[in-house]
CSV table of C-alpha atoms in Angstrom, one decimal:
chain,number,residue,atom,x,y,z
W,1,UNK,CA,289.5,61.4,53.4
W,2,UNK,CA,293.0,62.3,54.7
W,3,UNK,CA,292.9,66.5,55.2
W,4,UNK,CA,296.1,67.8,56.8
W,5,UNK,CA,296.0,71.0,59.1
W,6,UNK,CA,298.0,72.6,56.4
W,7,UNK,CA,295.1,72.3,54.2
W,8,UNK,CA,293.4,73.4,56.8
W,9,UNK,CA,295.8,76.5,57.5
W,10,UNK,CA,295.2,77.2,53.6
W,11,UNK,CA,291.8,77.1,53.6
W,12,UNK,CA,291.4,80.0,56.5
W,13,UNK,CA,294.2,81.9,55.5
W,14,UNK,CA,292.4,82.2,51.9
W,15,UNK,CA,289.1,82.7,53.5
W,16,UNK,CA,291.1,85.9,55.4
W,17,UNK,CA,293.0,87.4,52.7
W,18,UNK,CA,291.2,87.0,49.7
W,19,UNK,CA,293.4,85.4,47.3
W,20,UNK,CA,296.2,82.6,47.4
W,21,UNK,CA,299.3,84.8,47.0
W,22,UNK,CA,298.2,86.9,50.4
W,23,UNK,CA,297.5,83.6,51.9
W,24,UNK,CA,300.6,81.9,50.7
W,25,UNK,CA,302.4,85.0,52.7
W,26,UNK,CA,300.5,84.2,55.8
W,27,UNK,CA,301.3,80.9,56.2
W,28,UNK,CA,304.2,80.8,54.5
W,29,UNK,CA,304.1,79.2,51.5
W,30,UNK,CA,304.8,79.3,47.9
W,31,UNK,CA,302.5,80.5,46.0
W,32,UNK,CA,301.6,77.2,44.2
W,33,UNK,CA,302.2,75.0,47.0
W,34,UNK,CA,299.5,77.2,48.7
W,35,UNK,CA,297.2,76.9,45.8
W,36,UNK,CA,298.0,72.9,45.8
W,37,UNK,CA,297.1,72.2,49.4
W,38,UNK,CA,293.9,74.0,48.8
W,39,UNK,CA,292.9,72.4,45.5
W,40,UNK,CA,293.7,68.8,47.2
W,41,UNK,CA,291.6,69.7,50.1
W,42,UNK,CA,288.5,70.7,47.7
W,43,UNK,CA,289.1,67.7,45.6
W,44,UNK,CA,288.9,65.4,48.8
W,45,UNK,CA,285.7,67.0,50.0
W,46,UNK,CA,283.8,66.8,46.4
W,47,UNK,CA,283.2,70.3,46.5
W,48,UNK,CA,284.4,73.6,45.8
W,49,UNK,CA,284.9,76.0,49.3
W,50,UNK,CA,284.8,79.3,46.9
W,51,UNK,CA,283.4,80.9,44.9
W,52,UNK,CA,286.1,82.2,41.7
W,53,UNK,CA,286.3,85.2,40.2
W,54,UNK,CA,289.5,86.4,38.9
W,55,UNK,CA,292.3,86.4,41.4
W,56,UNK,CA,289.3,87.0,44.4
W,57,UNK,CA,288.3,83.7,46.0
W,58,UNK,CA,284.8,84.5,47.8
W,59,UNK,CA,283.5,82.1,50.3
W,60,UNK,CA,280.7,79.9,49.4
W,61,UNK,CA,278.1,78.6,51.3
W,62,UNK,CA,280.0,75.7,52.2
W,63,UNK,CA,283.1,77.7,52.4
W,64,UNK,CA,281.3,80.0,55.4
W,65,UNK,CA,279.9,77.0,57.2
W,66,UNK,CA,283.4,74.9,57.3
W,67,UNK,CA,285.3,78.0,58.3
W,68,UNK,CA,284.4,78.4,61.9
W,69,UNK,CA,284.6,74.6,62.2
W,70,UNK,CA,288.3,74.9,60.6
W,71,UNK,CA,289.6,77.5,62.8
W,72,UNK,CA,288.4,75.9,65.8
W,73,UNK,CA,290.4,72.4,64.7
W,74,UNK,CA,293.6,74.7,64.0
W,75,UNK,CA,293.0,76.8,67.5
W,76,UNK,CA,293.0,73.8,69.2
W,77,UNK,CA,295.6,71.7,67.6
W,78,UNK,CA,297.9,74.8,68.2
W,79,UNK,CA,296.8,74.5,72.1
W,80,UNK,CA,297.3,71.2,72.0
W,81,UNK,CA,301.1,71.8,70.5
W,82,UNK,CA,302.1,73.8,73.2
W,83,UNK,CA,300.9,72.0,76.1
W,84,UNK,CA,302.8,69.4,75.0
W,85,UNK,CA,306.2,71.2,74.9
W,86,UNK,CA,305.2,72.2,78.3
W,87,UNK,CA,304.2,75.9,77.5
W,88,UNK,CA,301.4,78.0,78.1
W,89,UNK,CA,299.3,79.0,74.8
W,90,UNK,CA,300.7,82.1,73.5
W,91,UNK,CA,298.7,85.3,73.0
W,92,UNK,CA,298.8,86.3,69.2
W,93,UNK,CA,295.6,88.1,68.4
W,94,UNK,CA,294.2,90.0,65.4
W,95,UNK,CA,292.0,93.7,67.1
W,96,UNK,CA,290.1,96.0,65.2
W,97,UNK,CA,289.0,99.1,66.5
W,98,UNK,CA,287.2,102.1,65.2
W,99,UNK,CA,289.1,105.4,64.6
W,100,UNK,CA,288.0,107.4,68.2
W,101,UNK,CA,288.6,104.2,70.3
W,102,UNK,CA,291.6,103.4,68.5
W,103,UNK,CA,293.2,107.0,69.0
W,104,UNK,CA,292.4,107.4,72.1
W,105,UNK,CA,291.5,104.3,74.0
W,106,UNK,CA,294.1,101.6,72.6
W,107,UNK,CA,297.2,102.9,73.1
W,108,UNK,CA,297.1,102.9,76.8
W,109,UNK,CA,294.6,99.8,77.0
W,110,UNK,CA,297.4,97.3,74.8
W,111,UNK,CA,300.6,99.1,76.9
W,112,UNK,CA,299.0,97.7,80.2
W,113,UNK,CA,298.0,94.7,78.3
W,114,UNK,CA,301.5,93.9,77.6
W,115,UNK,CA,303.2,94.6,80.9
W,116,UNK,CA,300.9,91.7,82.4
W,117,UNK,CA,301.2,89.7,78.9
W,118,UNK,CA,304.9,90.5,77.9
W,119,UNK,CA,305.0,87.7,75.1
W,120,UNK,CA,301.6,88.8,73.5
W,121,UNK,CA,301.7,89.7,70.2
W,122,UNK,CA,298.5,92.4,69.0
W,123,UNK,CA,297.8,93.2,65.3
W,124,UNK,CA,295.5,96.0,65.4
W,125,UNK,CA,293.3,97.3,62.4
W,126,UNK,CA,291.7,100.5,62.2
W,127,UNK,CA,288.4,101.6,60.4
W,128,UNK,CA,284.6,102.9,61.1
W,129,UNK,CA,281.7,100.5,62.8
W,130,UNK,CA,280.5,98.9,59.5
W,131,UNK,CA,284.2,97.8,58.4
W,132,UNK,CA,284.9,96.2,62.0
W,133,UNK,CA,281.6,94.5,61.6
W,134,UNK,CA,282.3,93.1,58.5
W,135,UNK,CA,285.7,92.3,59.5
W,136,UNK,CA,284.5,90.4,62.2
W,137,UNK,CA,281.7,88.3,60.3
W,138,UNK,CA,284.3,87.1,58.1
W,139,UNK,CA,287.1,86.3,60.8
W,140,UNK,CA,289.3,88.5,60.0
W,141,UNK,CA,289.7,89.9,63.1
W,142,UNK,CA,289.0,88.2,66.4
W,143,UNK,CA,288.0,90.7,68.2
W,144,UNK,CA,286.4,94.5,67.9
W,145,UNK,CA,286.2,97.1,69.4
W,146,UNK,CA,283.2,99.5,68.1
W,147,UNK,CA,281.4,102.7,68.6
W,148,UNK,CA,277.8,101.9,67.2
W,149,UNK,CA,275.7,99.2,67.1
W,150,UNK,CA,275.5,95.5,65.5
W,151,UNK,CA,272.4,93.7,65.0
W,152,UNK,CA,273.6,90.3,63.5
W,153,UNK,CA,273.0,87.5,65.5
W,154,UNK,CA,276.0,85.6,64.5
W,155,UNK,CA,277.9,88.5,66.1
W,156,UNK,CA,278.4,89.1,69.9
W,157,UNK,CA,278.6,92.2,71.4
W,158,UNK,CA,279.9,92.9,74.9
W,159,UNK,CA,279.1,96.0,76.5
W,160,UNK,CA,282.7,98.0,77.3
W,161,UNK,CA,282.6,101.5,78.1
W,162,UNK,CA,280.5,104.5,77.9
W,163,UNK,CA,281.5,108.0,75.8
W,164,UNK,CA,280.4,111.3,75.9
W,165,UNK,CA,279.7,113.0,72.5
W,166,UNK,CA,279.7,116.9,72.5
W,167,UNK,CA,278.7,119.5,69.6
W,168,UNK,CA,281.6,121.9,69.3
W,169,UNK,CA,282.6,124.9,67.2
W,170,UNK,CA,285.5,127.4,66.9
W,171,UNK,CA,285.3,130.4,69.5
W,172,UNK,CA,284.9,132.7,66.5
W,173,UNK,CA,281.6,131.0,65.2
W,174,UNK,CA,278.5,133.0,66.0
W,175,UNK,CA,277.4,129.8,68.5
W,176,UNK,CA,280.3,130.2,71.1
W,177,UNK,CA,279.5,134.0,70.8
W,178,UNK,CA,276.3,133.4,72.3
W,179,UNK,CA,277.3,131.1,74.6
W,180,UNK,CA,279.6,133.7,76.1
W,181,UNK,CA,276.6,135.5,76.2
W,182,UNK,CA,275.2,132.8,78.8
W,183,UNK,CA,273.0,131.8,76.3
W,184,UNK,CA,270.7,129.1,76.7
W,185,UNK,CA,270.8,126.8,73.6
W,186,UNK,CA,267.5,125.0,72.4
W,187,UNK,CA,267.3,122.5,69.3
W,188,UNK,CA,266.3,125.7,67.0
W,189,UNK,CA,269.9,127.2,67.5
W,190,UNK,CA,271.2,124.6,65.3
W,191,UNK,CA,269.1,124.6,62.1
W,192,UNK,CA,271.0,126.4,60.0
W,193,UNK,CA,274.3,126.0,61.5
W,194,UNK,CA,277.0,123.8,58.8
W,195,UNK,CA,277.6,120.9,59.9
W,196,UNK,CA,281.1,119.1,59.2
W,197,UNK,CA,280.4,115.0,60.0
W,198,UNK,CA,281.7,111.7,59.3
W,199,UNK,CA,281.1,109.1,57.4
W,200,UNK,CA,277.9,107.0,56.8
W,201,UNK,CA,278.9,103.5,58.6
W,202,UNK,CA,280.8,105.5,62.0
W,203,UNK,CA,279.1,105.5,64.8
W,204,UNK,CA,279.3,108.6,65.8
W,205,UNK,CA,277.7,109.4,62.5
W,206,UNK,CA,274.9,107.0,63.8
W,207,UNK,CA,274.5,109.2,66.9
W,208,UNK,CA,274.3,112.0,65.4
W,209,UNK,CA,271.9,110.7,62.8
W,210,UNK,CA,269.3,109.3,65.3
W,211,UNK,CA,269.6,111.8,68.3
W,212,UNK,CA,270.5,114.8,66.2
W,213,UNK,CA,269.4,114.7,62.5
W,214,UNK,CA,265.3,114.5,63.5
W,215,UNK,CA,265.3,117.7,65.3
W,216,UNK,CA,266.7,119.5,62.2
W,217,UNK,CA,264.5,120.9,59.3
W,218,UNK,CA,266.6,120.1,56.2
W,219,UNK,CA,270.3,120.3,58.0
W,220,UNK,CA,273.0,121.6,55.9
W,221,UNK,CA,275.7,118.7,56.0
W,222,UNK,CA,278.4,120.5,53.9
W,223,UNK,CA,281.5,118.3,54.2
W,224,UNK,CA,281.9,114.9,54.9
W,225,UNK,CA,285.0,113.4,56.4
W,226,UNK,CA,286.7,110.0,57.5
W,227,UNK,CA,288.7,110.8,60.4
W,228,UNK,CA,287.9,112.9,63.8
W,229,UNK,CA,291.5,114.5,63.6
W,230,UNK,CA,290.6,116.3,60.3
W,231,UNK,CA,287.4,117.2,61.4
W,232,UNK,CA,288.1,119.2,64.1
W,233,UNK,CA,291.3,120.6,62.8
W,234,UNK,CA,288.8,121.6,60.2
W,235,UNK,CA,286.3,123.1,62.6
W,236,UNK,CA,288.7,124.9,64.9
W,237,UNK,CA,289.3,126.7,61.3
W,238,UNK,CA,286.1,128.2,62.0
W,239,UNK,CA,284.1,126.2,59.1
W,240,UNK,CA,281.0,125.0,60.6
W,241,UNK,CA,280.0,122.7,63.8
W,242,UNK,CA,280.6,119.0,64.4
W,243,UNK,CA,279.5,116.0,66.9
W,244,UNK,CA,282.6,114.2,68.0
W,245,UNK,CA,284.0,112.2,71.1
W,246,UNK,CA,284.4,114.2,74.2
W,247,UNK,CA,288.1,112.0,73.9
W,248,UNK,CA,288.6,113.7,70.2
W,249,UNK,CA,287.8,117.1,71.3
W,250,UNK,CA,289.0,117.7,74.8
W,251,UNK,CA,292.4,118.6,73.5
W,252,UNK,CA,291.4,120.8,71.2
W,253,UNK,CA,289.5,122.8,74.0
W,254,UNK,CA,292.5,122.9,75.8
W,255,UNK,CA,294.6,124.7,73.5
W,256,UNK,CA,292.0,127.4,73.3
W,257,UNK,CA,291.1,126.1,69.6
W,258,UNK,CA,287.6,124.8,70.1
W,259,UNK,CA,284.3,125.7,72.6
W,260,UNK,CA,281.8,122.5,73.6
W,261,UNK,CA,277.9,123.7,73.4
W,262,UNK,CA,275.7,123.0,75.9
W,263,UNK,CA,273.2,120.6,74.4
W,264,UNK,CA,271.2,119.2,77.4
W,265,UNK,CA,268.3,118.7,75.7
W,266,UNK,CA,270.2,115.5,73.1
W,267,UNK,CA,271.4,112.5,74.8
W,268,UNK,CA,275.0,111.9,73.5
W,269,UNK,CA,276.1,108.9,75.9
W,270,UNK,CA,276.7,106.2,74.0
W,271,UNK,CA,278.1,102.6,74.4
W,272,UNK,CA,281.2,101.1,73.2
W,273,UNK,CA,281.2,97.4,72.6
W,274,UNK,CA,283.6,94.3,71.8
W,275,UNK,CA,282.8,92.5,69.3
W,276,UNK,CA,283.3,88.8,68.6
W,277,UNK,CA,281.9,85.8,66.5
W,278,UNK,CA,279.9,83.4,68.6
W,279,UNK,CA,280.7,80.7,66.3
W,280,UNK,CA,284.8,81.8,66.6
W,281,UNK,CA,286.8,79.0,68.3
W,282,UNK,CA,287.7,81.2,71.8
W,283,UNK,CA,291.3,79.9,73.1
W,284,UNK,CA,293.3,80.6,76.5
W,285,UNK,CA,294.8,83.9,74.7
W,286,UNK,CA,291.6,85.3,73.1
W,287,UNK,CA,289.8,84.4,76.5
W,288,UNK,CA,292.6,86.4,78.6
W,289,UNK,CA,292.2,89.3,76.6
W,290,UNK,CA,288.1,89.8,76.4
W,291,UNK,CA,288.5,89.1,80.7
W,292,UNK,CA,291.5,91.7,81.0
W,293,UNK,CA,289.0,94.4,78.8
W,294,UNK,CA,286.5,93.8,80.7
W,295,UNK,CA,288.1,94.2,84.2
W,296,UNK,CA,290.0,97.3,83.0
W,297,UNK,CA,286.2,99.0,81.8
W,298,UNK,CA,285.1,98.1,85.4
W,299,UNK,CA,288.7,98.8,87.2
C-alpha cells in the first residue's frame, strides 16, 4: 500500500467538515482532486472510511478508529517539517468555548496568549457545553473550554477555573423590593417567580437544573433563550428572574439595570474545564497552550 499524507490530509479534513467541497477548501484542493485522493486512499485500504449519504460523509467505524491515528501521522510529519528548516513548530490551533467563557473569559485570555506567542494563529468557535463536546469527540476542535460537565471517557477534562452563578432580577420586580426590605430569602420565595433560562445542553442550564429546579414545585420556565446577553437584557426589562454568570451579570448591576438575590441556601460555584481528546495527537503548539491556561487559572 502506498498512502500519501495528502490522502491523509483528505481523509481528516473530510472527517472535520463533512463533505468533500468544505474539505477541498481546507486543504486546498479542487473539488475532484479532493474527492480523488480520498477515493484512492479507500480503494488501497479495501474499505470504505464513511459512511454516504447524500453530499454528508459520516464516519464509520473504521473511519473513527483511523482518524486519531491519521492526525497524529500528519501532527508529526508537520513537526518533523519544521525542525528540519530549522524552525520551531508553529502554533495554529482550533478553540471552542461556550458562550459565558467565551464573552467574558477569552478575549483577555488569547490577547496575553499572543503577546508571549506572537506567531500563533487561534480559530475560536462559540456554542453551549453539548456542542463543544461533540465538537471535540469528533476533532473538530482541539481544545474546549466548557461550563458543565463531560462524562465520556474518550474525552479529558482539565479542571480551569471556578464561577459564581447568581439569581438576578430587575429592581422593579417584587424580589428586589423585598430585598430592600432586608429580606431574608428562603427556597419558597422563588416558586412562583418566571423564570427566563437557557438552553437545554448549557451549563448553566445544568446548574440551575440540578441545584435549582428540585426545590421548585412545578417552576414556571416561560422563555427560553440561547445567549446570556439577551437574557438579561430581557430581565433587566423587568420580565421574570434568571441564573447567569456572576461575569454576565456584573455589568448589568452596575448600570443600575439589574439586583443579585441573596441565595445562600443554593450552591452556584461551579467548575470550568478544558476539554481535549485523549486519543488527539498533542504537539509542541497544542502542549504550549493547555500549560499557558493552566498557569494563567493558577497565576
Amino acid at each position: 500500500m502506498r498512502m500519501t499524507l495528502r490522502q491523509l490530509a483528505v481523509f481528516v479534513a473530510v472527517a472535520q467538515e463533512g463533505t468533500v467541497t468544505r474539505a477541498s477548501d481546507a486543504v486546498r484542493l479542487t473539488q475532484s482532486a479532493a474527492s480523488m485522493a480520498l477515493s484512492d486512499l479507500e480503494d488501497g485500504l479495501g474499505s470504505p472510511l464513511f459512511d454516504r449519504q447524500g453530499k454528508r460523509l459520516q464516519l464509520n467505524d473504521l473511519g473513527r478508529y483511523l482518524l486519531p491515528q491519521a492526525l497524529e501521522i500528519l501532527g508529526r510529519c508537520e513537526a518533523f517539517e519544521q525542525v528540519a528548516r530549522g524552525e520551531l513548530q508553529g502554533i495554529d490551533l482550533r478553540l471552542g468555548a461556550t458562550l459565558t467563557i467565551s464573552d467574558y473569559l477569552i478575549p483577555q485570555l488569547v490577547t496575553d496568549f499572543f503577546i508571549q506567542y506572537p506567531k500563533a494563529n487561534l480559530q475560536l468557535q462559540s456554542g453551549n457545553t453539548r456542542q463543544m463536546i461533540d465538537a471535540v469527540n469528533q476533532y473538530q476542535l482541539d481544545v474546549a473550554f466548557i461550563e458543565g460537565s463531560c462524562n465520556m471517557p474518550q474525552l479529558q477534562c482539565i479542571p480551569w477555573q471556578s464561577d459564581e452563578l447568581a439569581i438576578c432580577c430587575a429592581p422593579n420586580h417584587a424580589l428586589a423590593q423585598l430585598k430592600s426590605q432586608q429580606h431574608k430569602f428562603s427556597a419558597d420565595d422563588f416558586v412562583d417567580v418566571d423564570w427566563i433560562l437557557r438552553e437545554q445542553g448549557s451549563g448553566t442550564r445544568e446548574v440551575f437544573d440540578q441545584m435549582i429546579l428540585p426545590n421548585l414545585d412545578h417552576p414556571n420556565i416561560r422563555l427560553t433563550l440561547g445567549h446570556n446577553e439577551t437574557i438579561l437584557n430581557v430581565v433587566a426589562q423587568g420580565l421574570g428572574i434568571t441564573c447567569a454568570s456572576t461575569l454576565a451579570i456584573q455589568p448589568f448591576v452596575e448600570k443600575g439595570q439589574l439586583v443579585i438575590l441573596d441565595t445562600p441556601f443554593w450552591n452556584l460555584t461551579r467548575q470550568l474545564y478544558l476539554l481535549v481528546h485523549r486519543q488527539k495527537y498533542q504537539g509542541p503548539g497544542l502542549k504550549a497552550f493547555l500549560d499557558y491556561c493552566q498557569k494563567q487559572a493558577n497565576a
